[in-house]
XYZ file of C-alpha atoms in Angstrom:
533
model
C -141.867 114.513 -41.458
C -143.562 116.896 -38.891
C -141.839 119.211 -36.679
C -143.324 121.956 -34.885
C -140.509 123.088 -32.504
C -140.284 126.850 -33.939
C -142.299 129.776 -34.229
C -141.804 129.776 -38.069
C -143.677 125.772 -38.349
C -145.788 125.476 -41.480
C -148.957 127.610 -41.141
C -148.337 127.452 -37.759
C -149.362 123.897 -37.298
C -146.323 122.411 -37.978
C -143.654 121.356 -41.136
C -144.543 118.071 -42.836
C -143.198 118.084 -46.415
C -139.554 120.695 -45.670
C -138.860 122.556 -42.624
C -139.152 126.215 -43.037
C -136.035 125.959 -41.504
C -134.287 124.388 -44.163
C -134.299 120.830 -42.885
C -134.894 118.005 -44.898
C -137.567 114.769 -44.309
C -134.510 112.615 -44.011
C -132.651 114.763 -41.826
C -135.805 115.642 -39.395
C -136.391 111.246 -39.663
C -133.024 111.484 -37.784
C -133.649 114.024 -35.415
C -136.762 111.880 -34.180
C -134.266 109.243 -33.827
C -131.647 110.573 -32.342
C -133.804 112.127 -29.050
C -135.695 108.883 -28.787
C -132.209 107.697 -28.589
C -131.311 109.921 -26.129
C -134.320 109.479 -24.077
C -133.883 105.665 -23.779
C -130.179 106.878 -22.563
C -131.293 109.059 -19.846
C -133.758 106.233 -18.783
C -130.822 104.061 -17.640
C -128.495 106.583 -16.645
C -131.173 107.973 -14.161
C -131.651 104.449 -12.699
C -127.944 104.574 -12.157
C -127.587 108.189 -10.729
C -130.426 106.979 -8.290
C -127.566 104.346 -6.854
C -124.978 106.734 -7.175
C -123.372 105.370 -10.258
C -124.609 107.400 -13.126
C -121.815 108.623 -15.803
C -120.679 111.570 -16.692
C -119.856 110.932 -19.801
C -123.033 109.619 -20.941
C -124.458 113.248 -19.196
C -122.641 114.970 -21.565
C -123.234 112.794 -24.538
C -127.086 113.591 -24.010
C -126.113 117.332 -23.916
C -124.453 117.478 -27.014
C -126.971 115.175 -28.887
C -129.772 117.782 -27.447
C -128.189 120.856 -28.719
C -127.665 119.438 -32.074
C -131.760 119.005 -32.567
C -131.768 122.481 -31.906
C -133.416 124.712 -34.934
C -130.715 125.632 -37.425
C -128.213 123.884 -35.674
C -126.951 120.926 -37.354
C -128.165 120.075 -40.965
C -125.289 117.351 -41.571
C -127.236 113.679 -41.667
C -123.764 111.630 -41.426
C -123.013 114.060 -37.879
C -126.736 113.308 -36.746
C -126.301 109.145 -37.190
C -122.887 109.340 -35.809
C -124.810 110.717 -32.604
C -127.627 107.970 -32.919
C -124.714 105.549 -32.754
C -123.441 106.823 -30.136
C -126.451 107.254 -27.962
C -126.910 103.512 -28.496
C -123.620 102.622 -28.010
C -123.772 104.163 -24.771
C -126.830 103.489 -23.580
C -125.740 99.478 -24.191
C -122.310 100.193 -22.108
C -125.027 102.046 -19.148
C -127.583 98.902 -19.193
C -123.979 96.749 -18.939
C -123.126 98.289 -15.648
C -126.566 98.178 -14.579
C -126.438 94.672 -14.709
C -123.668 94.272 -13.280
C -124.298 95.841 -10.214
C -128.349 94.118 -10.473
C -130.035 97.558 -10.717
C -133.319 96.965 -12.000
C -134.421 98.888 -15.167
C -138.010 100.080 -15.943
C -139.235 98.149 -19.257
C -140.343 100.647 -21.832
C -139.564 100.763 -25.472
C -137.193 103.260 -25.616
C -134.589 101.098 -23.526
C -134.907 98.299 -25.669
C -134.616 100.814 -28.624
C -131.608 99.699 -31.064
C -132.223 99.457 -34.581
C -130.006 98.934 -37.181
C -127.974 101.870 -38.598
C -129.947 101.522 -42.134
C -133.009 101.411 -40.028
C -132.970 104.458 -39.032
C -135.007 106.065 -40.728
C -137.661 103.601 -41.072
C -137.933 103.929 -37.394
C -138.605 107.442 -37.421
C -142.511 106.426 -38.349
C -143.159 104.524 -34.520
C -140.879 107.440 -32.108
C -141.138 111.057 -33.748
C -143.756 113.852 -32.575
C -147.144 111.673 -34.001
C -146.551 108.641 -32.208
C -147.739 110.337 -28.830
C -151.467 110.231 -30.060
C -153.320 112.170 -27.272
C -152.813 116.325 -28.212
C -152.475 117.746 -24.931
C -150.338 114.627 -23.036
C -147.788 115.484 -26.546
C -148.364 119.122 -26.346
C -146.945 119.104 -22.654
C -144.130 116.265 -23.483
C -142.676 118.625 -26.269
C -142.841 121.440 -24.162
C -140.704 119.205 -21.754
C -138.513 117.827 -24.733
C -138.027 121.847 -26.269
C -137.296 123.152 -22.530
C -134.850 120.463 -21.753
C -133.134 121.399 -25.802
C -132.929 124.828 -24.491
C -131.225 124.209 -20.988
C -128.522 121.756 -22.945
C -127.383 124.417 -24.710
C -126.833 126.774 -22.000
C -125.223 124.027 -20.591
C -122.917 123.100 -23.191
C -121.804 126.441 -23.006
C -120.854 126.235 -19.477
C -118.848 122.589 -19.843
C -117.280 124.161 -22.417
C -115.717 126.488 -20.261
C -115.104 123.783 -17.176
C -117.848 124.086 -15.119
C -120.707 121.557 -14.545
C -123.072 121.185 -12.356
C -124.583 117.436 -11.455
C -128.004 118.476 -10.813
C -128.234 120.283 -14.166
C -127.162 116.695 -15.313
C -129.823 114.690 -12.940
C -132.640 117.085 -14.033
C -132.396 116.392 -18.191
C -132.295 112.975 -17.789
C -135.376 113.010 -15.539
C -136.901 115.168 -17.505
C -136.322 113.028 -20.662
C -136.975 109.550 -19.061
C -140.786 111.037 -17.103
C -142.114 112.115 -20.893
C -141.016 108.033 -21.943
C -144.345 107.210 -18.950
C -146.979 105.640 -20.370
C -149.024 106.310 -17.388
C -147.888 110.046 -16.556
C -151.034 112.392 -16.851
C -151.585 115.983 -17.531
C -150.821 117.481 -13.922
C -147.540 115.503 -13.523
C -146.129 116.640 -16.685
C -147.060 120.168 -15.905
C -145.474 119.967 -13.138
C -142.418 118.239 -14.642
C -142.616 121.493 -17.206
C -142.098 124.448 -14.410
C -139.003 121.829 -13.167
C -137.711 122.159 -16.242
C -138.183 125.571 -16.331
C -136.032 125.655 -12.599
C -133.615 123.704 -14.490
C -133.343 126.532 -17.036
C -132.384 128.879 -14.096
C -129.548 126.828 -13.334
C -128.465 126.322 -16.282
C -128.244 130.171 -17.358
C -126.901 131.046 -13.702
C -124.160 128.083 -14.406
C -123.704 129.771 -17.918
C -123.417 133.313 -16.420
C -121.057 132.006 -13.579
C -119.151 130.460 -16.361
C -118.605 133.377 -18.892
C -118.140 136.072 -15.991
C -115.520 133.390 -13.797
C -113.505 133.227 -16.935
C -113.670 136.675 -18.920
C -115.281 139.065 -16.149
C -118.150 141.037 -15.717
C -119.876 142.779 -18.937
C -119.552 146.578 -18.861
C -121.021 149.052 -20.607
C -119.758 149.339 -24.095
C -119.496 151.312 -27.269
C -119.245 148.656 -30.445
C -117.578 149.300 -33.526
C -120.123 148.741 -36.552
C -117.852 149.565 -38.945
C -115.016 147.588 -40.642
C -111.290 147.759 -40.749
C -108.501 147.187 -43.552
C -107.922 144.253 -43.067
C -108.942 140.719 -43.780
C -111.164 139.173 -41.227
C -113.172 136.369 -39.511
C -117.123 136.553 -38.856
C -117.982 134.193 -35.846
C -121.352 133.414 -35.502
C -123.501 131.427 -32.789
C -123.221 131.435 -29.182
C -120.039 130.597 -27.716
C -117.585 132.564 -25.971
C -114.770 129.808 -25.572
C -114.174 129.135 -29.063
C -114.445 132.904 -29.678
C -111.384 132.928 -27.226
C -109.207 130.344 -28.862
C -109.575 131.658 -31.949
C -108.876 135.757 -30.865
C -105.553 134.006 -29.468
C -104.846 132.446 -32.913
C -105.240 135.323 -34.795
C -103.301 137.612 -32.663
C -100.582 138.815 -34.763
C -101.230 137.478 -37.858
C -103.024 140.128 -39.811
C -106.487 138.954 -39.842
C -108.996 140.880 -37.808
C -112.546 138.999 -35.786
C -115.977 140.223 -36.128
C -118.852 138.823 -34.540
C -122.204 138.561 -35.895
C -125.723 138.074 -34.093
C -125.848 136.504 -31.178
C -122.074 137.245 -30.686
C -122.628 140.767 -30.185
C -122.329 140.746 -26.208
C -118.333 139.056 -26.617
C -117.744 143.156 -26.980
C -118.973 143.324 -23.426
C -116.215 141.165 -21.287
C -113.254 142.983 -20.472
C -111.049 139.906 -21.507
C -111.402 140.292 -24.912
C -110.790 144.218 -24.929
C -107.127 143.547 -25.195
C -107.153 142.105 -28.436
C -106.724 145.296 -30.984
C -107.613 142.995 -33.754
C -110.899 142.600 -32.505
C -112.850 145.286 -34.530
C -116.344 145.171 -33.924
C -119.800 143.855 -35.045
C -120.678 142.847 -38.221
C -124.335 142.968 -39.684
C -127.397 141.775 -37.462
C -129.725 138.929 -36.482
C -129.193 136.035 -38.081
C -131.924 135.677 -41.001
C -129.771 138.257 -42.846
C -127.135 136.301 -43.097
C -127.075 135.563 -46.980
C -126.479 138.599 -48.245
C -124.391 139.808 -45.472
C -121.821 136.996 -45.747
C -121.661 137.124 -48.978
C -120.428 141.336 -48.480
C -118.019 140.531 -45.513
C -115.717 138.586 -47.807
C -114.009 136.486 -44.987
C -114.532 132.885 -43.564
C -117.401 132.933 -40.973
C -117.214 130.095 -37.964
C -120.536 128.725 -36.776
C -120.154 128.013 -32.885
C -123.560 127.012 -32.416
C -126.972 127.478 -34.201
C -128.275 129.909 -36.772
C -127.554 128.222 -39.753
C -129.961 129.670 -42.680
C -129.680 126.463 -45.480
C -129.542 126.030 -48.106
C -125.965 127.787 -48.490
C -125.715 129.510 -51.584
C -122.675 127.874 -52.665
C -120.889 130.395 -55.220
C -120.887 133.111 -52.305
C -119.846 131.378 -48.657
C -120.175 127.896 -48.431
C -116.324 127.478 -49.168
C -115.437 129.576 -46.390
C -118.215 128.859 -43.596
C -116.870 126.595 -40.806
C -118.921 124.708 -38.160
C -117.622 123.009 -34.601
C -119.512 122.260 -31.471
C -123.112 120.846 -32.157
C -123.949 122.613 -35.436
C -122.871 121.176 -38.807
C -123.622 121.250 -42.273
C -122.572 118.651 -44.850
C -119.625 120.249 -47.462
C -118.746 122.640 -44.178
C -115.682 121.837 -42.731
C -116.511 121.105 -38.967
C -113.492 121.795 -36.189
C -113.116 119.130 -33.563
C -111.609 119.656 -30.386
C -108.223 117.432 -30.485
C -107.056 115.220 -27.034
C -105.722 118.462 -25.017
C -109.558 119.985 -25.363
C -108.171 123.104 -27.620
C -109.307 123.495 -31.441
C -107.091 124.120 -34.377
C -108.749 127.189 -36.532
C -105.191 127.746 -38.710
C -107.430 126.360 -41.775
C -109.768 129.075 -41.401
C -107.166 131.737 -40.468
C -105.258 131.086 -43.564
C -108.366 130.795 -45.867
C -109.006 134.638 -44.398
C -105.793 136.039 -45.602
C -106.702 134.704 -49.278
C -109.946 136.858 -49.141
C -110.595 140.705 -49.359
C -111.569 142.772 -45.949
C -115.276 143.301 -45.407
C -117.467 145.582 -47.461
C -118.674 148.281 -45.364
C -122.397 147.869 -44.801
C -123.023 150.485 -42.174
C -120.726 152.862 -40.088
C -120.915 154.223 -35.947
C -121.603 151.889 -32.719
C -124.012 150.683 -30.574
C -124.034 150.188 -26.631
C -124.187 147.378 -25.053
C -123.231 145.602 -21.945
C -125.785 145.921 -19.117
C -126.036 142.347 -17.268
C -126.707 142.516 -14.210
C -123.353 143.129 -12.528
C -123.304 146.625 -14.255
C -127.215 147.236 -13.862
C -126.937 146.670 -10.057
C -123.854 149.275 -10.371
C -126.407 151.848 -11.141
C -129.544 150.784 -9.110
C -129.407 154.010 -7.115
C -129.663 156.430 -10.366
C -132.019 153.367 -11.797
C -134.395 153.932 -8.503
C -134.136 157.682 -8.474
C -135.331 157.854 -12.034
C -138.232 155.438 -10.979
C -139.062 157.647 -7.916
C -138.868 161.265 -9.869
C -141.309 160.022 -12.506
C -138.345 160.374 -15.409
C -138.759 156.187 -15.765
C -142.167 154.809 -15.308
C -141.859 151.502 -17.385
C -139.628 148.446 -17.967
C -140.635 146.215 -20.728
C -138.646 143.478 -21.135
C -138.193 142.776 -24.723
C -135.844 139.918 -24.996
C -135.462 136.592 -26.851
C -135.181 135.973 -30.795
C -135.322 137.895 -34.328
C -137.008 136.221 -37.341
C -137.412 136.265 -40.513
C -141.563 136.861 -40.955
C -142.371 140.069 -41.938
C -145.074 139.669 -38.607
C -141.825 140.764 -36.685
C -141.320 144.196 -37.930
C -144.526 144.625 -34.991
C -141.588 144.634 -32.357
C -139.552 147.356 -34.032
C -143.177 149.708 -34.378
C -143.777 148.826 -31.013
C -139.623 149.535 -29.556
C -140.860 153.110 -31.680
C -144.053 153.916 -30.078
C -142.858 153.392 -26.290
C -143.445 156.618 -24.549
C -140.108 158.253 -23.867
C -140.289 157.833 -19.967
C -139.707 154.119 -21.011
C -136.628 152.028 -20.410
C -136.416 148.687 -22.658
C -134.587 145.805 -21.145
C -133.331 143.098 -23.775
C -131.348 139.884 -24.194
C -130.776 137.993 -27.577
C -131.307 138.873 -31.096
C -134.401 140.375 -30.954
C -132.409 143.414 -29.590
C -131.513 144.252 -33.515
C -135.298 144.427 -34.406
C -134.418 148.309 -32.189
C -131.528 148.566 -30.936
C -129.822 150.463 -33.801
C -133.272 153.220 -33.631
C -131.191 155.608 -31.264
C -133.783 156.186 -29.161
C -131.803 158.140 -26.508
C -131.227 158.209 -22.540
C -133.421 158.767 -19.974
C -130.843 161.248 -18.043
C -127.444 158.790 -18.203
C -129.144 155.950 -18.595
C -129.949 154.318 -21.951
C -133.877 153.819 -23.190
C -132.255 150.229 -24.100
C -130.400 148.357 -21.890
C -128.770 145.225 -23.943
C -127.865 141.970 -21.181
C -126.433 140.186 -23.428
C -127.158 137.135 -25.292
C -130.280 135.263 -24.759
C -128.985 133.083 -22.131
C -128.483 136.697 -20.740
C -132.472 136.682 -19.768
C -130.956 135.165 -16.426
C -129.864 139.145 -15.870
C -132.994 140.442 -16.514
C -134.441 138.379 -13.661
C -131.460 139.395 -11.492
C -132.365 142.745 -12.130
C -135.658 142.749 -11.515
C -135.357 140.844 -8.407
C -132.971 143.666 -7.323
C -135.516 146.233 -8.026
C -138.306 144.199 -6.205
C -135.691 143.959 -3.203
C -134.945 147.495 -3.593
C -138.691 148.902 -3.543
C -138.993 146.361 -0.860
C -142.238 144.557 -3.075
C -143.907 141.186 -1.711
C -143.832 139.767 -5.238
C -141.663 140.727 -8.241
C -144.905 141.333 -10.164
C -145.806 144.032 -8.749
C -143.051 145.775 -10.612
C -143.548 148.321 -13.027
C -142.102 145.527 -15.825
C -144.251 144.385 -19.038
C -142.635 141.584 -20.774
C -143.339 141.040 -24.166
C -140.962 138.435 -25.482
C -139.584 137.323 -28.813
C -139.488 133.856 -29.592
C -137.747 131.343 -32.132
C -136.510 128.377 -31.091
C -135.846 125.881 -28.299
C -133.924 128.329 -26.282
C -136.505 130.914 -25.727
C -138.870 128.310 -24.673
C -136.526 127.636 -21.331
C -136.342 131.192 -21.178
C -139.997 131.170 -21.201
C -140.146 127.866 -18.548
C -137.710 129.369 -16.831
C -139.659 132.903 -16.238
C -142.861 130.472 -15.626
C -141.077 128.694 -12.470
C -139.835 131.468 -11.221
C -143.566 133.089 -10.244
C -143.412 136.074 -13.265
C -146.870 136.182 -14.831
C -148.735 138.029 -17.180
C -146.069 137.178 -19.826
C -146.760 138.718 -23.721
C -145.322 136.200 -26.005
C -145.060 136.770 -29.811
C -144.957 137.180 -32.799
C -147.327 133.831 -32.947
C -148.229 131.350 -30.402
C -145.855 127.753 -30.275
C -148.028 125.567 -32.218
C -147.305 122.837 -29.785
C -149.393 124.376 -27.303
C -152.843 122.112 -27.510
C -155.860 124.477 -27.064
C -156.188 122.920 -23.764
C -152.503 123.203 -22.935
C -152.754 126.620 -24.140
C -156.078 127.365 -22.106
C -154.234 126.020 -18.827
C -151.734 128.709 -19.218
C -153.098 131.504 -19.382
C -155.271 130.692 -16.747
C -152.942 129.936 -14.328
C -150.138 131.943 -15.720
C -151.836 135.117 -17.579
C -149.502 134.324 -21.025
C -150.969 135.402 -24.160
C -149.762 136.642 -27.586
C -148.400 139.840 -28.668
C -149.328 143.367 -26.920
């Protein structure tokens, strides 16, 4: 195998014998599969989008097979070839129609692509990451293939809640089907990267529009880090639908919901504050989750990615629960039935045969300051700039890890001056945000967006304050950003910061190791990124 897709890859060149993640040769051999697949899928579905005949269905397909390659997402090797299949399967139904109506089809490998399901992995060896031989042409096409992971999960998000938007759609697939040229040089696909990186934007203001549409806009908010009496439910991941569904199922029955990581910012909506058995927060970023599921006791639900394998069996694995694109094999995985709702009574009743959680820590923690609520306060945000009493922003979003490298953010979050206001999105927010590191007047030294889709917020709200102080360009704002990073969803957020003009960018705790020295040169030449402050 090699896979070098997260900031944790093998002596930061890349995994070739196990992921550090957990994944296994076979299941990484599958991965490669399944987004050459995919790629080959978008190929013919953007020749038919260019006639006006392109199908949604296939669109979404691609999204969900995306998400799924994410890191720690989906570790279950029968789910991954049930999405090869289908990518082939629907790719053959696309090249159908495009016959049918004689639209001509550009002849490259991945559209004749189809082996055999126990081919599979044999194929792996002519499409993973090695087969694109030149290092900086593959260090750009990953960055393409890991931006384009990144804006399908945002996305996913969004069409889980009803709203899509077709250019999000038209944008992937070009994406995917460009890095399949041949011929396509250095300066095209660095230019296909920062439209990527607008396609990120989208996607996180679709997400946004999404959550806020359909449960309001976040508000500042005191979470419960406690635990209660009673029996409970630790949901885990990313999204906010599913958390719905199943705070509707448990109403009345006894069983209280927790969330955990990235779920954090569900506290923040106002539609879920009427749901009293909806206690609080339980534990922090993901990477702790082994001995903190084993304490809370209760079943814990997997919306999306985070998954730290292997599962010790004897404490959790026969209570952990996947749906959406994660999955792990023994996990029992929730499907959505034909009326687009999900059953969780299996995992409500498995919570009132367990004990309540152990108490691991005790107060709250505030959250809740997208940009709705941050824009609420601009004028006591600008006075404080204008008095002197805040002189810095640093932007300290993105994701938490497990290398001990990372306690560099929580020294840093310590040493800030005290005239300095951090603003955050995503799990990196627990590497400080339980320091108490007080107010500037009424306003908090860290102001928590959200999750790290939320990073959209942070851009609203410094494009507020460059309107506000009436700046030419929004880097001439007193903002440092020095940004956690993980997996394929900070690297949109990255892409997506890129294409929007913000330079100058700190990005840590290691360089991607798919950045070529070249690629890597290019950037911070023309960009200003570089590593950690």
């Amino acid at each position: 195998m090699f896979c070098f897709q997260c900031q944790e890859a093998a002596g930061g060149k890349g995994c070739t014998i196990q992921g550090v993640c957990g994944k296994l040769p076979r299941t990484a051999k599958l991965m490669d599969v399944l987004l050459y697949a995919v790629r080959g899928e978008a190929i013919v579905n953007r020749a038919l989008r260019d006639k006006g005949a392109a199908e949604e269905k296939a669109s979404r397909q691609i999204i969900d097979a995306l998400f799924s390659t994410i890191t720690n997402a989906n570790f279950d090797d029968e789910a991954l070839k049930m999405r090869i299949d289908k990518a082939l399967s629907m790719k053959n139904e696309l090249i159908g129609t495009a016959k049918k109506r004689s639209i001509g089809l550009p002849s490259l490998p991945e559209v004749a692509f189809h082996p055999a399901p126990d081919r599979y992995e044999s194929a792996a060896e002519r499409v993973g990451v090695l087969s694109m031989e030149n290092e900086d042409i593959r260090s750009l096409k990953q960055m393409v293939i890991y931006g384009v992971k990144g804006a399908a999960a945002y996305t996913e998000h969004a069409l889980n809640l009803g709203f899509a938007d077709p250019d999000i759609f038209a944008m992937i697939e070009n994406a995917l089907a460009e890095v399949c040229r041949p011929d396509i040089d250095a300066d095209a696909l660095t230019a296909l990267v920062l439209n990527v990186g607008e396609c990120g934007v989208k996607a996180m203001a679709l997400l946004d529009k999404a959550n806020t549409t359909t449960y309001g806009n976040p508000e500042i908010t005191k979470v419960n880090i406690g635990v209660g009496k009673n029996p409970g439910i630790l949901v885990s991941g990313h999204d906010l639908k599913d958390f719905e569904e199943l705070l509707e199922q448990t109403a009345g029955t006894g069983v209280d919901v927790y969330t955990h990581s990235e779920m954090l910012p569900a506290h923040y909506y106002p539609a879920f504050k009427k749901y009293p058995h909806f206690v609080g927060n339980y534990g922090n970023a993901w990477w702790r989750q082994r001995e903190e599921f084993a304490t809370f006791n209760g079943p814990i639900l997997f919306t999306t990615n985070c998954i730290v394998p292997p599962l010790p069996a004897a404490t959790y694995t026969a209570r952990m629960y996947t749906t959406n694109s994660a999955g792990y094999p023994g996990c029992k995985h929730i499907v959505t039935d034909a009326d687009g709702k999900k059953d969780f009574s299996e995992i409500i009743e498995k919570a009132k045969t367990c004990k309540p959680p152990v108490e691991i820590e005790k107060g709250t923690i505030v959250g809740g300051f997208a940009h709705h609520q941050v824009i609420q306060l601009a004028d006591k945000v600008v006075e404080a700039v204008k008095s002197g009493a805040i002189r810095q922003f640093v932007v300290m979003a993105g994701c938490d890890g497990r290398m001990k490298i990372r306690e560099y953010y929580t020294e840093f979050a310590k040493s800030l001056p005290s005239d300095t206001v951090i603003l955050t999105a995503g799990c990196a927010k627990y590497r400080y945000n339980k320091l108490g590191l007080g107010n500037i007047g009424n306003i908090p030294r860290v102001l928590d967006a959200g999750q790290c889709n939320d990073s959209y917020s942070l851009v609203r709200i410094a494009l507020k304050l460059q309107e506000v102080f009436g700046l030419k360009d929004i880097n001439e704002l007193p903002i440092v950003y020095n940004i956690a990073w993980y997996e394929q969803k900070a690297v949109i957020v990255l892409l997506a910061l890129l294409s929007l003009g913000i330079k100058n960018i700190h990005l840590g705790p290691t360089m991607p190791a798919f950045l070529s020295p070249n690629v890597a040169k290019v950037l911070t030449e023309k960009f200003g990124l570089s590593g950690k402050i």
